[in-house]
Amino acid sequence: MDLEAAYDRNSRANKLTRLSMTLCFLISGGILLGTLALAAPDPLPASVAASTSR
């Protein structure tokens, strides 16, 4: 295998690695944000807040 073919193969592998790392990052970020959104307490609706403050 000559040097140029090895360089091309390594370049493709690097692109695939970067793509898979980006995909994993986006998926894990989405899971984290979804978990935080579910864990956050729901704010009171304005109509309930107004009726309880009277």
mmCIF file with all atom_site columns, C-alpha atoms in Angstrom:
data_model
loop_
_atom_site.group_PDB
_atom_site.id
_atom_site.type_symbol
_atom_site.label_atom_id
_atom_site.label_alt_id
_atom_site.label_comp_id
_atom_site.label_asym_id
_atom_site.label_entity_id
_atom_site.label_seq_id
_atom_site.pdbx_PDB_ins_code
_atom_site.Cartn_x
_atom_site.Cartn_y
_atom_site.Cartn_z
_atom_site.occupancy
_atom_site.B_iso_or_equiv
_atom_site.pdbx_formal_charge
_atom_site.auth_seq_id
_atom_site.auth_comp_id
_atom_site.auth_asym_id
_atom_site.auth_atom_id
_atom_site.pdbx_PDB_model_num
ATOM 1  C CA . MET A 1 1  ? 0.000   0.000  0.000  1.00 0.00 ? 1  MET A CA 1
ATOM 2  C CA . ASP A 1 2  ? 1.520   3.281  -1.021 1.00 0.00 ? 2  ASP A CA 1
ATOM 3  C CA . LEU A 1 3  ? 1.537   6.395  1.074  1.00 0.00 ? 3  LEU A CA 1
ATOM 4  C CA . GLU A 1 4  ? -1.178  8.232  -0.866 1.00 0.00 ? 4  GLU A CA 1
ATOM 5  C CA . ALA A 1 5  ? -3.665  5.367  -0.562 1.00 0.00 ? 5  ALA A CA 1
ATOM 6  C CA . ALA A 1 6  ? -2.964  5.121  3.159  1.00 0.00 ? 6  ALA A CA 1
ATOM 7  C CA . TYR A 1 7  ? -3.528  8.874  3.498  1.00 0.00 ? 7  TYR A CA 1
ATOM 8  C CA . ASP A 1 8  ? -6.890  8.637  1.704  1.00 0.00 ? 8  ASP A CA 1
ATOM 9  C CA . ARG A 1 9  ? -7.993  5.714  3.849  1.00 0.00 ? 9  ARG A CA 1
ATOM 10 C CA . ASN A 1 10 ? -6.964  7.518  7.036  1.00 0.00 ? 10 ASN A CA 1
ATOM 11 C CA . SER A 1 11 ? -8.791  10.658 5.906  1.00 0.00 ? 11 SER A CA 1
ATOM 12 C CA . ARG A 1 12 ? -12.021 8.720  5.379  1.00 0.00 ? 12 ARG A CA 1
ATOM 13 C CA . ALA A 1 13 ? -11.645 7.080  8.787  1.00 0.00 ? 13 ALA A CA 1
ATOM 14 C CA . ASN A 1 14 ? -11.134 10.474 10.427 1.00 0.00 ? 14 ASN A CA 1
ATOM 15 C CA . LYS A 1 15 ? -14.277 11.852 8.784  1.00 0.00 ? 15 LYS A CA 1
ATOM 16 C CA . LEU A 1 16 ? -16.297 8.854  9.924  1.00 0.00 ? 16 LEU A CA 1
ATOM 17 C CA . THR A 1 17 ? -14.926 9.186  13.453 1.00 0.00 ? 17 THR A CA 1
ATOM 18 C CA . ARG A 1 18 ? -15.797 12.883 13.568 1.00 0.00 ? 18 ARG A CA 1
ATOM 19 C CA . LEU A 1 19 ? -19.282 12.195 12.262 1.00 0.00 ? 19 LEU A CA 1
ATOM 20 C CA . SER A 1 20 ? -19.944 9.468  14.825 1.00 0.00 ? 20 SER A CA 1
ATOM 21 C CA . MET A 1 21 ? -18.590 11.616 17.660 1.00 0.00 ? 21 MET A CA 1
ATOM 22 C CA . THR A 1 22 ? -20.871 14.483 16.611 1.00 0.00 ? 22 THR A CA 1
ATOM 23 C CA . LEU A 1 23 ? -23.852 12.160 16.452 1.00 0.00 ? 23 LEU A CA 1
ATOM 24 C CA . CYS A 1 24 ? -23.125 10.754 19.916 1.00 0.00 ? 24 CYS A CA 1
ATOM 25 C CA . PHE A 1 25 ? -22.685 14.268 21.308 1.00 0.00 ? 25 PHE A CA 1
ATOM 26 C CA . LEU A 1 26 ? -26.024 15.416 19.902 1.00 0.00 ? 26 LEU A CA 1
ATOM 27 C CA . ILE A 1 27 ? -27.842 12.330 21.167 1.00 0.00 ? 27 ILE A CA 1
ATOM 28 C CA . SER A 1 28 ? -26.360 12.594 24.662 1.00 0.00 ? 28 SER A CA 1
ATOM 29 C CA . GLY A 1 29 ? -27.094 16.328 24.755 1.00 0.00 ? 29 GLY A CA 1
ATOM 30 C CA . GLY A 1 30 ? -30.700 15.660 23.785 1.00 0.00 ? 30 GLY A CA 1
ATOM 31 C CA . ILE A 1 31 ? -31.033 13.007 26.474 1.00 0.00 ? 31 ILE A CA 1
ATOM 32 C CA . LEU A 1 32 ? -29.569 15.381 29.062 1.00 0.00 ? 32 LEU A CA 1
ATOM 33 C CA . LEU A 1 33 ? -31.876 18.246 28.083 1.00 0.00 ? 33 LEU A CA 1
ATOM 34 C CA . GLY A 1 34 ? -34.876 15.929 28.046 1.00 0.00 ? 34 GLY A CA 1
ATOM 35 C CA . THR A 1 35 ? -34.013 14.658 31.507 1.00 0.00 ? 35 THR A CA 1
ATOM 36 C CA . LEU A 1 36 ? -33.615 18.187 32.845 1.00 0.00 ? 36 LEU A CA 1
ATOM 37 C CA . ALA A 1 37 ? -36.920 19.238 31.274 1.00 0.00 ? 37 ALA A CA 1
ATOM 38 C CA . LEU A 1 38 ? -38.705 16.311 32.912 1.00 0.00 ? 38 LEU A CA 1
ATOM 39 C CA . ALA A 1 39 ? -37.038 16.919 36.274 1.00 0.00 ? 39 ALA A CA 1
ATOM 40 C CA . ALA A 1 40 ? -37.919 20.625 36.381 1.00 0.00 ? 40 ALA A CA 1
ATOM 41 C CA . PRO A 1 41 ? -41.127 21.413 38.286 1.00 0.00 ? 41 PRO A CA 1
ATOM 42 C CA . ASP A 1 42 ? -43.991 22.633 36.156 1.00 0.00 ? 42 ASP A CA 1
ATOM 43 C CA . PRO A 1 43 ? -44.798 26.306 36.750 1.00 0.00 ? 43 PRO A CA 1
ATOM 44 C CA . LEU A 1 44 ? -48.340 27.107 37.828 1.00 0.00 ? 44 LEU A CA 1
ATOM 45 C CA . PRO A 1 45 ? -50.608 28.292 35.029 1.00 0.00 ? 45 PRO A CA 1
ATOM 46 C CA . ALA A 1 46 ? -51.580 31.953 35.266 1.00 0.00 ? 46 ALA A CA 1
ATOM 47 C CA . SER A 1 47 ? -55.252 31.169 35.994 1.00 0.00 ? 47 SER A CA 1
ATOM 48 C CA . VAL A 1 48 ? -54.360 28.884 38.919 1.00 0.00 ? 48 VAL A CA 1
ATOM 49 C CA . ALA A 1 49 ? -51.839 31.364 40.299 1.00 0.00 ? 49 ALA A CA 1
ATOM 50 C CA . ALA A 1 50 ? -54.387 34.191 40.139 1.00 0.00 ? 50 ALA A CA 1
ATOM 51 C CA . SER A 1 51 ? -57.125 32.179 41.853 1.00 0.00 ? 51 SER A CA 1
ATOM 52 C CA . THR A 1 52 ? -54.844 30.983 44.674 1.00 0.00 ? 52 THR A CA 1
ATOM 53 C CA . SER A 1 53 ? -53.502 34.447 45.408 1.00 0.00 ? 53 SER A CA 1
ATOM 54 C CA . ARG A 1 54 ? -56.930 35.856 46.304 1.00 0.00 ? 54 ARG A CA 1
#
